[in-house]
Coordinates of C-alpha atoms in Angstrom, one line a residue:
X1 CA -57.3 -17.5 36.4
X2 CA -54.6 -17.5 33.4
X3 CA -53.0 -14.5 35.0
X4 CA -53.0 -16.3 38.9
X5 CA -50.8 -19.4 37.2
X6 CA -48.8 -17.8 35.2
X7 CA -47.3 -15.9 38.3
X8 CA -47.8 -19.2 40.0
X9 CA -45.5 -20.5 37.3
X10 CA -43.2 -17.8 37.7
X11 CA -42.7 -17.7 41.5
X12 CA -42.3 -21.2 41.4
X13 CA -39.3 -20.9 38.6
X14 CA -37.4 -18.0 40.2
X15 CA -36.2 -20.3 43.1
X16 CA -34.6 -22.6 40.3
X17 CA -33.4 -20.2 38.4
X18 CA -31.6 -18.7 41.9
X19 CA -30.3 -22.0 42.6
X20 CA -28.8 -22.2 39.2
X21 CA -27.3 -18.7 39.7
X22 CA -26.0 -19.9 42.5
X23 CA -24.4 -23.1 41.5
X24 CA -22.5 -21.6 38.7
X25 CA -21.4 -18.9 41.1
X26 CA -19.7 -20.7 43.3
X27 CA -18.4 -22.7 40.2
X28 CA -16.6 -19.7 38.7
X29 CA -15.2 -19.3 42.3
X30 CA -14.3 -22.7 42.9
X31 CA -12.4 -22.8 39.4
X32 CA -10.8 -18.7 40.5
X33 CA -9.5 -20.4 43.4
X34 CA -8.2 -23.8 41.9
X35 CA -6.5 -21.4 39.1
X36 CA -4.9 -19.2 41.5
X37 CA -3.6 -22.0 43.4
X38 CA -2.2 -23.5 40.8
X39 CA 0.0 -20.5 39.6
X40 CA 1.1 -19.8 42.9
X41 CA 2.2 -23.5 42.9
X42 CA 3.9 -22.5 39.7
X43 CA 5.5 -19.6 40.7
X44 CA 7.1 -21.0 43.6
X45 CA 8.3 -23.9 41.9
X46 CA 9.4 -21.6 39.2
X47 CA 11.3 -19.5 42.0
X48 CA 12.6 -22.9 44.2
X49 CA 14.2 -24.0 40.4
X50 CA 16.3 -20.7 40.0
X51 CA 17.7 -20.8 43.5
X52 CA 18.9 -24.7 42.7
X53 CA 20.1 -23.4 39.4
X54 CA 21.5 -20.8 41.3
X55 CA 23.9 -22.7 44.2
X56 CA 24.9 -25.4 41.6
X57 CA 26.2 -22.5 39.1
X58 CA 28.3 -21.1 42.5
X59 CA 29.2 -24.7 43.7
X60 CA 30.8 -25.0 39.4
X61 CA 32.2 -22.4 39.6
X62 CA 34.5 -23.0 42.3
X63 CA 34.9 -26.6 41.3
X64 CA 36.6 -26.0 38.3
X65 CA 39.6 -23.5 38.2
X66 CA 40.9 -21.2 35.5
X67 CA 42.8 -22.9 32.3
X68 CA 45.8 -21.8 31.8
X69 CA 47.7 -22.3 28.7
X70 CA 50.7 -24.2 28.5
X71 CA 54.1 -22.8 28.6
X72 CA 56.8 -23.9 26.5
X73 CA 60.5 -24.3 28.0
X74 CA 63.1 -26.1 27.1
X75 CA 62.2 -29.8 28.5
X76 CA 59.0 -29.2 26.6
X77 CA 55.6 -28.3 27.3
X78 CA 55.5 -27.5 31.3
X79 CA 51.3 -28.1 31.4
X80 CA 50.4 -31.3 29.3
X81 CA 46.9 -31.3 30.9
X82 CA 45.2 -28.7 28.0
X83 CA 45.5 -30.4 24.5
X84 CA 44.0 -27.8 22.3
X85 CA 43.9 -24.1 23.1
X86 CA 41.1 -22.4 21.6
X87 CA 41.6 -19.0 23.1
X88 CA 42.1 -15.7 20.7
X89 CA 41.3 -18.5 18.1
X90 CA 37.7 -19.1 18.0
X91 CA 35.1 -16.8 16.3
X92 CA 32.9 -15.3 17.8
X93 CA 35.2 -15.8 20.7
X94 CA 33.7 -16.3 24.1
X95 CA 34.4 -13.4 26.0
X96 CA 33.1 -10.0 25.4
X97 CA 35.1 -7.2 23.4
X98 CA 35.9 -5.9 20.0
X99 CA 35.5 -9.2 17.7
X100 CA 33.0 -11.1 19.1
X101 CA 30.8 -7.3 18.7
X102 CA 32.2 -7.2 15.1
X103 CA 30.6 -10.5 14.7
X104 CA 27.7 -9.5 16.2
X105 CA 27.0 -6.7 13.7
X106 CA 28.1 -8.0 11.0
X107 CA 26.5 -11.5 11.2
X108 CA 23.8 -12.2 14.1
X109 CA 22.6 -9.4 13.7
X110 CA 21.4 -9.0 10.1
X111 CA 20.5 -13.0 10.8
X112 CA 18.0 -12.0 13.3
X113 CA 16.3 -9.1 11.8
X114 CA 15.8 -11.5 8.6
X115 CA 14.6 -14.1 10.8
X116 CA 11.7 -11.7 12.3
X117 CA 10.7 -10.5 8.7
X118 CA 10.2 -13.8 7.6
X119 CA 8.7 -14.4 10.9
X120 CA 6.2 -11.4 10.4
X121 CA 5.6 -11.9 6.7
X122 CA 4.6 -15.4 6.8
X123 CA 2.4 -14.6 9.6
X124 CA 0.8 -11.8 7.1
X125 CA 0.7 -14.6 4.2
X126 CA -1.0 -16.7 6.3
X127 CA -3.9 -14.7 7.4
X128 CA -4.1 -13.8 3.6
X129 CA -4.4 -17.3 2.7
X130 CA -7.1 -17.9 5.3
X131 CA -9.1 -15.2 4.0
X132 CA -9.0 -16.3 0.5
X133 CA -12.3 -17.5 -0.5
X134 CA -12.1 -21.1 -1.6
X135 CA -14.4 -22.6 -4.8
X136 CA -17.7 -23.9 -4.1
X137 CA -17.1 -27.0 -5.7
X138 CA -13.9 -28.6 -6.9
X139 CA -15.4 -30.8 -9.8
X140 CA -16.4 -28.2 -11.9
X141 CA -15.3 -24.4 -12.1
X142 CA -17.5 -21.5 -11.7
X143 CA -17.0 -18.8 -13.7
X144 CA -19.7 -16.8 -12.4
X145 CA -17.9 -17.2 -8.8
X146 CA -14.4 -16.8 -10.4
X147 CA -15.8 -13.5 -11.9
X148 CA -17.3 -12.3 -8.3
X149 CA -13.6 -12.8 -7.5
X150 CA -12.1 -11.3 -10.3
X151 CA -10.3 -14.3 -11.0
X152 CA -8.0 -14.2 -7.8
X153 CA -6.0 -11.3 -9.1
X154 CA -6.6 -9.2 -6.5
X155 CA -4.9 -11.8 -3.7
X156 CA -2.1 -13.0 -6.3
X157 CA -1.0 -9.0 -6.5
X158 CA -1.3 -9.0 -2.6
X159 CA 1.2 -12.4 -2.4
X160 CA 3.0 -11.2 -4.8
X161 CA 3.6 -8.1 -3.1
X162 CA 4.5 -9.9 0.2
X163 CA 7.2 -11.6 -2.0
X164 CA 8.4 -8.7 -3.5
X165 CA 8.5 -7.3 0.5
X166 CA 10.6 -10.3 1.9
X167 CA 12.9 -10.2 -1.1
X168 CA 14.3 -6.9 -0.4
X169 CA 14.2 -7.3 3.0
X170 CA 16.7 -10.4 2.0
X171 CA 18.8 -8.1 0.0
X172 CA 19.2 -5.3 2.6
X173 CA 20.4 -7.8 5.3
X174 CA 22.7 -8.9 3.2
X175 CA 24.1 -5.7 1.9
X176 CA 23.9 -3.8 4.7
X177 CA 24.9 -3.4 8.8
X178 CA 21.6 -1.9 10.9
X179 CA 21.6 -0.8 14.3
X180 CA 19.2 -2.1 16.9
X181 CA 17.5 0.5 17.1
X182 CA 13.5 1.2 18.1
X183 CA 12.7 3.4 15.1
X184 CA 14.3 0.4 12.8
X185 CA 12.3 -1.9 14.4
X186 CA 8.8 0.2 14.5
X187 CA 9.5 0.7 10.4
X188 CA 9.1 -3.8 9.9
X189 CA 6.3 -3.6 12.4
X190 CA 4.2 -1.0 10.9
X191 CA 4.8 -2.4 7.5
X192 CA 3.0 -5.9 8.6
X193 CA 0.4 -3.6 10.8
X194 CA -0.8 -2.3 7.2
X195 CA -0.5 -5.3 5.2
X196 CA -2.6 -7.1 7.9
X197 CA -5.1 -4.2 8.1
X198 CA -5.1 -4.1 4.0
X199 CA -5.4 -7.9 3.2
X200 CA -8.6 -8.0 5.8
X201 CA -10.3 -5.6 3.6
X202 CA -9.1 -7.4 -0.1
X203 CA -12.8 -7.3 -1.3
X204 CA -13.3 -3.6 -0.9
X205 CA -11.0 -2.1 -4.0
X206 CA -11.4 1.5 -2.1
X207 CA -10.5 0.1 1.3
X208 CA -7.6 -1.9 -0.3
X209 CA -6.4 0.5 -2.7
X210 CA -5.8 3.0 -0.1
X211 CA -3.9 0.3 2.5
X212 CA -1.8 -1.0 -0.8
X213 CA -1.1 2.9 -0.6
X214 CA 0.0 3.3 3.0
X215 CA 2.5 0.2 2.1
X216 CA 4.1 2.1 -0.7
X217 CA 4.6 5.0 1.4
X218 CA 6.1 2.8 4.4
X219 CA 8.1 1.0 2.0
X220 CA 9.6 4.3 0.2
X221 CA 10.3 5.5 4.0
X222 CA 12.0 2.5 4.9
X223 CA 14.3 2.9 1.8
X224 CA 15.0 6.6 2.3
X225 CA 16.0 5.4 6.7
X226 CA 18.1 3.2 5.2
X227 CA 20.5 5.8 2.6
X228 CA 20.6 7.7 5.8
X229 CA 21.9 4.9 8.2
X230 CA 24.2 4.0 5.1
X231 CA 25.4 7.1 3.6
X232 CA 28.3 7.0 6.6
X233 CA 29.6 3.7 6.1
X234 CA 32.3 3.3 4.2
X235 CA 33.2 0.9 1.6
X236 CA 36.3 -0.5 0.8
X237 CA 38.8 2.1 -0.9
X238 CA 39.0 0.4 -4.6
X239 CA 37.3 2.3 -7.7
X240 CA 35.0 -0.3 -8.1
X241 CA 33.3 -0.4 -5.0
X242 CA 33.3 3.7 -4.9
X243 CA 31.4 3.4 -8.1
X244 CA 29.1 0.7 -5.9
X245 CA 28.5 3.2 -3.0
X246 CA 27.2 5.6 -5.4
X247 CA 25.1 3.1 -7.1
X248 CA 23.7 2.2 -3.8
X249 CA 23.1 5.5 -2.6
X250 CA 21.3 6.4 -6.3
X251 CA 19.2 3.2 -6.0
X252 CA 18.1 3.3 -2.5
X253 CA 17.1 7.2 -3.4
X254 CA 15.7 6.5 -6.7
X255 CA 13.1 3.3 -5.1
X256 CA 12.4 5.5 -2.0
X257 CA 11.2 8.4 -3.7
X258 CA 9.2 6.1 -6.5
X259 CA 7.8 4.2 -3.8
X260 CA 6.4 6.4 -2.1
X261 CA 5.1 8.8 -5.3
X262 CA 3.5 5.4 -6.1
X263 CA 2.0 5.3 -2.7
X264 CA 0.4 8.5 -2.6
X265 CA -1.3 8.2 -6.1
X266 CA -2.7 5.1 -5.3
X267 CA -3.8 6.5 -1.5
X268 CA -5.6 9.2 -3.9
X269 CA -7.1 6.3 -6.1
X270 CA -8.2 4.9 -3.3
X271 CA -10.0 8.0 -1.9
X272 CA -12.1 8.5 -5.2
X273 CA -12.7 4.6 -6.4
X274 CA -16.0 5.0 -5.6
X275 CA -16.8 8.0 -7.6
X276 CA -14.7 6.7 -10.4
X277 CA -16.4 3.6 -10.2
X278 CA -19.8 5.2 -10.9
X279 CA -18.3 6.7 -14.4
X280 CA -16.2 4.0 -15.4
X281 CA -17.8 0.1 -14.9
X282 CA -14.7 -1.4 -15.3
X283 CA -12.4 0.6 -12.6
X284 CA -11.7 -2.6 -10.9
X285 CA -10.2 -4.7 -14.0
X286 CA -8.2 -1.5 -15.1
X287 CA -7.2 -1.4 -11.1
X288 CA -5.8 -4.4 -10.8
X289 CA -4.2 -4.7 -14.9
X290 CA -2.4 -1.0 -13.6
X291 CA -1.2 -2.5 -9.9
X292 CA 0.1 -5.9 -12.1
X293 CA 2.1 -3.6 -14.1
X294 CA 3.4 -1.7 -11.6
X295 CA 4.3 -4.7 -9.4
X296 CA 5.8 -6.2 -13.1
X297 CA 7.7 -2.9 -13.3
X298 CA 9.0 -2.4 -10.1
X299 CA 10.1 -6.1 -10.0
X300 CA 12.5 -6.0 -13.3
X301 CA 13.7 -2.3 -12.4
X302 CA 14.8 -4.3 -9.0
X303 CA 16.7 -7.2 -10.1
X304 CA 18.8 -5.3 -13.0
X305 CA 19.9 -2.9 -10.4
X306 CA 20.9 -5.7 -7.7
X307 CA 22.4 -7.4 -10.5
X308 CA 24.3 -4.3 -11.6
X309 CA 25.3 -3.6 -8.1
X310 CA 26.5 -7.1 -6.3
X311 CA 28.5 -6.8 -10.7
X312 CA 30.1 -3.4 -8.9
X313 CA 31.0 -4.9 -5.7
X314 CA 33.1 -8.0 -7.2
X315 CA 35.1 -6.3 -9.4
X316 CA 38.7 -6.7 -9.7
X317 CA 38.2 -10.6 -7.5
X318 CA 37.6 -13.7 -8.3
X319 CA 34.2 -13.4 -7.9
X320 CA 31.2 -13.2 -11.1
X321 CA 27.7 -12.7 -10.8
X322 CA 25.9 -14.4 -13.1
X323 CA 22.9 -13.9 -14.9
X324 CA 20.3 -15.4 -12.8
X325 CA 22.0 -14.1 -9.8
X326 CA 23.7 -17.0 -8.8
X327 CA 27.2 -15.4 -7.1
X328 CA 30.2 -17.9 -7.8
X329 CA 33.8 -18.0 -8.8
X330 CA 34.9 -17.0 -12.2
X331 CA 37.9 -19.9 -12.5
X332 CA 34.9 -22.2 -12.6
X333 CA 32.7 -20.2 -15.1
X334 CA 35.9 -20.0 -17.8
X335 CA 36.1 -23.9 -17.0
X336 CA 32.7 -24.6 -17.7
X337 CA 32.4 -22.2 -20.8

């Protein structure tokens, strides 16, 4: 008797359950077909807008005819009609040759590949933040919790490092002209490809280790592309600034190669935390006391090299560096001292 209902029950359900089917079907068909409408509508308003665009930028174009510029004769200026001439004046000029691709390379350019680092690194700061655990409460601290989290250090040395990242990334488009090229570009993208992979894996020291490893290498890469893209380019001929190019060719050698030494040790470290880890209780404190160091280190060894460098470059001007890096005129530093 149970078994006769209960397939009574269930004959009697499977028509619903069909009907349901069946509804949202032709739901999901319904919607298919609204959407697809609507983006053809789109597109064909998007295509009727260029054509308008299109006939009105013809129809301007032969409204308004060339300027000429005025010509001077003896009863004065023949064409009054042109006030200011801004022609062969302007910078970038309008029209397409020589200066306005000097300006180009010299100025938009470094402009927009710092704009996309930025871009990119505040993306990778922000997914770090997100993924920073947050305290339990916020009336009273827990140290047991700070302790699970080793006090933060370990996502202070990865913002720290994203600092340290966008800071030279400042500093070589200042210093320095790149080309547009794809490899450039595939060296900033792969750098934020392993910082985002690295910072999703902050609470596993072996995981993290070897990723803080991979950026090193990246990083000393990056350095070494960029004494080959500038050891053609030639700097203005004064003594000082030939004692600058080989300054800047020594440091841009000397960080690569450290970099990525740095990289590969702590790939290694990485590789064996675990087994380290089973000798040595505290492998994670003395981790992240060496990787503080080594950020500390690499920091101070960074800014007196800069500092010595941009010293080089404004020799024999009126131009001084001073001390906190600050670049102004040294009429104004005698006045003030």
């Amino acid at each position: 008797m149970h078994n006769k209902t209960f397939l009574y029950r269930k004959s009697k359900t499977k028509p619903v359950l069909d009907k349901l089917s069946t509804k949202e079907s032709n739901a999901d068909h319904i919607l298919r077909s609204r959407l697809q409408i609507v983006i053809l509508i789109l597109l064909v308003l998007n295509l009727a807008v260029t054509i308008i665009q299109f006939i009105v930028a013809q129809l301007s174009d032969k409204r308004f005819a060339p300027i000429k510029e005025p010509i001077a004769t003896k009863e004065g200026t023949k064409d009054q009609s042109v006030s200011e001439i801004t022609r062969n004046q302007e910078t970038p000029p309008l029209t397409i040759g020589p200066r306005r691709l000097h300006y180009q390379y010299s100025a938009v350019l470094p402009q927009i590949t710092l704009t996309l680092v930025s871009v990119l690194q505040g993306i990778v700061f922000g997914l770090l933040l997100v993924n920073t655990p947050i305290l339990p409460t916020y009336t009273a601290l827990s140290w047991n919790f700070l302790l699970q989290q080793y006090f933060y250090l370990p996502y202070i040395i990865s913002a720290t490092l994203i600092l340290i990242i966008w800071q030279q990334s400042v500093s070589a488009t200042l210093l320095g002209i790149w080309p547009s090229s794809l490899f450039q570009s595939a060296l900033i993208f792969l750098m934020v490809l392993a910082e985002i992979l690295t910072f999703r894996k902050i609470g596993f020291f072996s995981i993290w280790l070897f990723g803080l490893g991979c950026i090193g290498i990246i990083g000393g890469g990056t350095r070494l592309n960029n004494l080959r893209l500038m050891s053609k380019v030639p700097f203005e001929p004064r003594p000082s600034l030939q004692k600058a190019a080989i300054t800047f060719r020594k440091g841009q050698k000397r960080d690569g190669l450290l970099y990525i030494s740095l990289g590969i040790v702590v790939v290694l470290w990485g590789l064996g935390y675990n087994q380290l880890l089973q000798y040595i209780p505290l492998m994670p404190w003395i981790v992240l006391l060496v990787l503080i160091g080594v950020l500390l280190s690499t920091t101070i060894t960074y800014n007196r090299s800069r500092q010595s460098f941009l010293s080089e470059i404004v020799e024999g001007s009126d131009l001084i560096v001073l001390p906190n890096g600050v670049i102004g005129y040294e009429s104004l530093q005698n006045t003030k001292d």
